[in-house]
Amino acid sequence: MKSNKQKRKEIKEKRLKKAQKLSKVIDVYSSRKIPEGAVLANKEVLVLYNNSPFPVYPRFYIDKLFICKDCYSHEIWTAKQQKWWYEIAGGRLEQIAIRCRSCRKKETERKNSARKIHLDGIAKSHKEV
Ligand SMILES: [Zn+2]
């Protein structure tokens, strides 16, 4: 019997391999054939968020590989996550995933606590005046 952790690891490795293959051969901007597992891009929404004078929009999203900036683990930015980021969250096209989930969480916490310290500092200095 395989443990769940092992299974998850195997699934992740499989997906990594598949994404590696895809990212080498597919041009999301000009490919005529939409690959299996791709998520179609909605150009009208992309135009709203990315009003560059020479816009180039992806026709679809495919799972992308990236290496986490902080822990160097190999990660997948899934097609669905990209669609969400670019078309719902309003992310710009030049922005891509740079941190894995757990490092992103840590980074958010770090930022929040830095902001809190900053705001506490301001509050304190106001009291002293
Ligand atoms: Zn990481």
mmCIF file of C-alpha atoms and ligand atoms in Angstrom:
data_model
loop_
_atom_site.group_PDB
_atom_site.id
_atom_site.type_symbol
_atom_site.label_atom_id
_atom_site.label_comp_id
_atom_site.label_asym_id
_atom_site.label_seq_id
_atom_site.Cartn_x
_atom_site.Cartn_y
_atom_site.Cartn_z
ATOM 1 C CA MET A 1 0.000 0.000 0.000
ATOM 2 C CA LYS A 2 1.230 3.433 -0.888
ATOM 3 C CA SER A 3 0.796 6.269 1.545
ATOM 4 C CA ASN A 4 -1.106 9.350 0.518
ATOM 5 C CA LYS A 5 2.061 11.348 0.687
ATOM 6 C CA GLN A 6 3.762 9.011 -1.762
ATOM 7 C CA LYS A 7 0.780 9.135 -4.087
ATOM 8 C CA ARG A 8 0.739 12.896 -4.033
ATOM 9 C CA LYS A 9 4.440 12.931 -4.796
ATOM 10 C CA GLU A 10 3.958 10.638 -7.775
ATOM 11 C CA ILE A 11 1.104 12.725 -9.124
ATOM 12 C CA LYS A 12 3.191 15.841 -8.794
ATOM 13 C CA GLU A 13 6.107 14.245 -10.617
ATOM 14 C CA LYS A 14 3.860 13.131 -13.440
ATOM 15 C CA ARG A 15 2.407 16.589 -13.812
ATOM 16 C CA LEU A 16 5.857 18.144 -13.740
ATOM 17 C CA LYS A 17 7.006 15.897 -16.572
ATOM 18 C CA LYS A 18 3.935 16.655 -18.626
ATOM 19 C CA ALA A 19 4.324 20.397 -18.094
ATOM 20 C CA GLN A 20 7.998 20.168 -19.025
ATOM 21 C CA LYS A 21 7.094 18.587 -22.338
ATOM 22 C CA LEU A 22 4.328 21.063 -23.052
ATOM 23 C CA SER A 23 6.308 24.168 -22.248
ATOM 24 C CA LYS A 24 8.978 23.207 -24.753
ATOM 25 C CA VAL A 25 6.797 22.740 -27.780
ATOM 26 C CA ILE A 26 3.816 25.025 -27.415
ATOM 27 C CA ASP A 27 3.638 28.678 -28.260
ATOM 28 C CA VAL A 28 0.601 30.028 -26.461
ATOM 29 C CA TYR A 29 0.559 33.124 -28.670
ATOM 30 C CA SER A 30 0.476 31.617 -32.125
ATOM 31 C CA SER A 31 -0.216 27.921 -31.838
ATOM 32 C CA ARG A 32 -3.130 26.933 -34.055
ATOM 33 C CA LYS A 33 -3.810 23.730 -32.320
ATOM 34 C CA ILE A 34 -5.075 23.978 -28.793
ATOM 35 C CA PRO A 35 -3.367 21.314 -26.743
ATOM 36 C CA GLU A 36 -5.099 18.871 -24.502
ATOM 37 C CA GLY A 37 -5.556 20.232 -20.998
ATOM 38 C CA ALA A 38 -5.295 23.849 -22.127
ATOM 39 C CA VAL A 39 -7.695 26.466 -20.806
ATOM 40 C CA LEU A 40 -8.872 29.020 -23.349
ATOM 41 C CA ALA A 41 -8.020 32.641 -22.726
ATOM 42 C CA ASN A 42 -10.705 35.305 -22.855
ATOM 43 C CA LYS A 43 -9.121 38.053 -24.899
ATOM 44 C CA GLU A 44 -11.783 40.642 -24.122
ATOM 45 C CA VAL A 45 -11.035 40.416 -20.425
ATOM 46 C CA LEU A 46 -7.290 40.453 -21.018
ATOM 47 C CA VAL A 47 -7.609 43.648 -23.062
ATOM 48 C CA LEU A 48 -9.325 45.359 -20.138
ATOM 49 C CA TYR A 49 -6.421 44.703 -17.817
ATOM 50 C CA ASN A 50 -3.514 45.026 -20.239
ATOM 51 C CA ASN A 51 -3.856 48.113 -22.394
ATOM 52 C CA SER A 52 -0.431 48.059 -23.972
ATOM 53 C CA PRO A 53 -0.045 49.758 -27.383
ATOM 54 C CA PHE A 54 1.231 46.545 -28.993
ATOM 55 C CA PRO A 55 -0.689 43.910 -27.173
ATOM 56 C CA VAL A 56 0.096 40.256 -27.533
ATOM 57 C CA TYR A 57 -2.341 37.987 -25.800
ATOM 58 C CA PRO A 58 -2.096 34.284 -25.183
ATOM 59 C CA ARG A 59 -4.762 32.241 -26.930
ATOM 60 C CA PHE A 60 -4.864 29.731 -24.141
ATOM 61 C CA TYR A 61 -3.119 28.761 -20.922
ATOM 62 C CA ILE A 62 -1.174 25.601 -20.293
ATOM 63 C CA ASP A 63 0.419 24.373 -17.094
ATOM 64 C CA LYS A 64 3.722 26.184 -16.683
ATOM 65 C CA LEU A 65 6.810 25.206 -14.822
ATOM 66 C CA PHE A 66 8.601 27.555 -12.524
ATOM 67 C CA ILE A 67 11.191 27.359 -9.796
ATOM 68 C CA CYS A 68 10.246 28.891 -6.483
ATOM 69 C CA LYS A 69 12.291 31.998 -5.798
ATOM 70 C CA ASP A 70 12.725 31.163 -2.114
ATOM 71 C CA CYS A 71 13.013 27.396 -1.739
ATOM 72 C CA TYR A 72 14.006 26.464 -5.329
ATOM 73 C CA SER A 73 11.431 23.710 -5.558
ATOM 74 C CA HIS A 74 10.070 22.902 -8.995
ATOM 75 C CA GLU A 75 6.449 23.944 -9.162
ATOM 76 C CA ILE A 76 3.586 24.044 -11.606
ATOM 77 C CA TRP A 77 1.497 27.077 -12.263
ATOM 78 C CA THR A 78 -1.632 25.460 -13.603
ATOM 79 C CA ALA A 79 -3.610 26.723 -16.576
ATOM 80 C CA LYS A 80 -6.609 27.328 -14.316
ATOM 81 C CA GLN A 81 -4.560 29.350 -11.855
ATOM 82 C CA GLN A 82 -3.194 31.470 -14.716
ATOM 83 C CA LYS A 83 -6.672 32.162 -16.055
ATOM 84 C CA TRP A 84 -7.791 33.178 -12.598
ATOM 85 C CA TRP A 85 -4.771 35.431 -12.110
ATOM 86 C CA TYR A 86 -4.958 37.190 -15.481
ATOM 87 C CA GLU A 87 -8.717 37.354 -15.991
ATOM 88 C CA ILE A 88 -10.246 37.544 -12.528
ATOM 89 C CA ALA A 89 -7.559 38.900 -10.229
ATOM 90 C CA GLY A 90 -6.488 41.347 -12.932
ATOM 91 C CA GLY A 91 -2.825 40.341 -12.981
ATOM 92 C CA ARG A 92 -0.703 41.830 -15.751
ATOM 93 C CA LEU A 93 0.531 39.619 -18.554
ATOM 94 C CA GLU A 94 4.173 40.158 -17.719
ATOM 95 C CA GLN A 95 3.613 38.826 -14.215
ATOM 96 C CA ILE A 96 4.220 35.153 -13.616
ATOM 97 C CA ALA A 97 4.257 32.904 -10.580
ATOM 98 C CA ILE A 98 7.513 33.100 -8.645
ATOM 99 C CA ARG A 99 6.799 31.405 -5.326
ATOM 100 C CA CYS A 100 5.348 28.067 -4.334
ATOM 101 C CA ARG A 101 2.230 27.986 -2.215
ATOM 102 C CA SER A 102 3.968 27.628 1.139
ATOM 103 C CA CYS A 103 6.579 30.310 0.413
ATOM 104 C CA ARG A 104 3.869 32.648 -0.838
ATOM 105 C CA LYS A 105 2.041 32.149 2.432
ATOM 106 C CA LYS A 106 5.199 32.891 4.402
ATOM 107 C CA GLU A 107 5.860 35.980 2.312
ATOM 108 C CA THR A 108 2.319 37.257 2.894
ATOM 109 C CA GLU A 109 2.714 36.742 6.630
ATOM 110 C CA ARG A 110 6.084 38.488 6.572
ATOM 111 C CA LYS A 111 4.572 41.469 4.739
ATOM 112 C CA ASN A 112 1.592 41.631 7.070
ATOM 113 C CA SER A 113 3.765 41.625 10.152
ATOM 114 C CA ALA A 114 6.103 44.225 8.634
ATOM 115 C CA ARG A 115 3.062 46.414 7.937
ATOM 116 C CA LYS A 116 1.807 45.922 11.472
ATOM 117 C CA ILE A 117 5.164 46.908 12.950
ATOM 118 C CA HIS A 118 5.216 49.938 10.690
ATOM 119 C CA LEU A 119 1.692 51.009 11.666
ATOM 120 C CA ASP A 120 2.354 50.372 15.354
ATOM 121 C CA GLY A 121 5.431 52.562 15.008
ATOM 122 C CA ILE A 122 3.377 55.364 13.512
ATOM 123 C CA ALA A 123 0.719 55.045 16.225
ATOM 124 C CA LYS A 124 3.399 55.172 18.890
ATOM 125 C CA SER A 125 5.123 58.223 17.469
ATOM 126 C CA HIS A 126 1.756 60.004 17.288
ATOM 127 C CA LYS A 127 1.189 59.365 20.965
ATOM 128 C CA GLU A 128 4.596 60.696 21.858
ATOM 129 C CA VAL A 129 4.002 63.998 20.065
HETATM 130 ZN ZN ZN B 1 8.962 27.748 -2.174
#
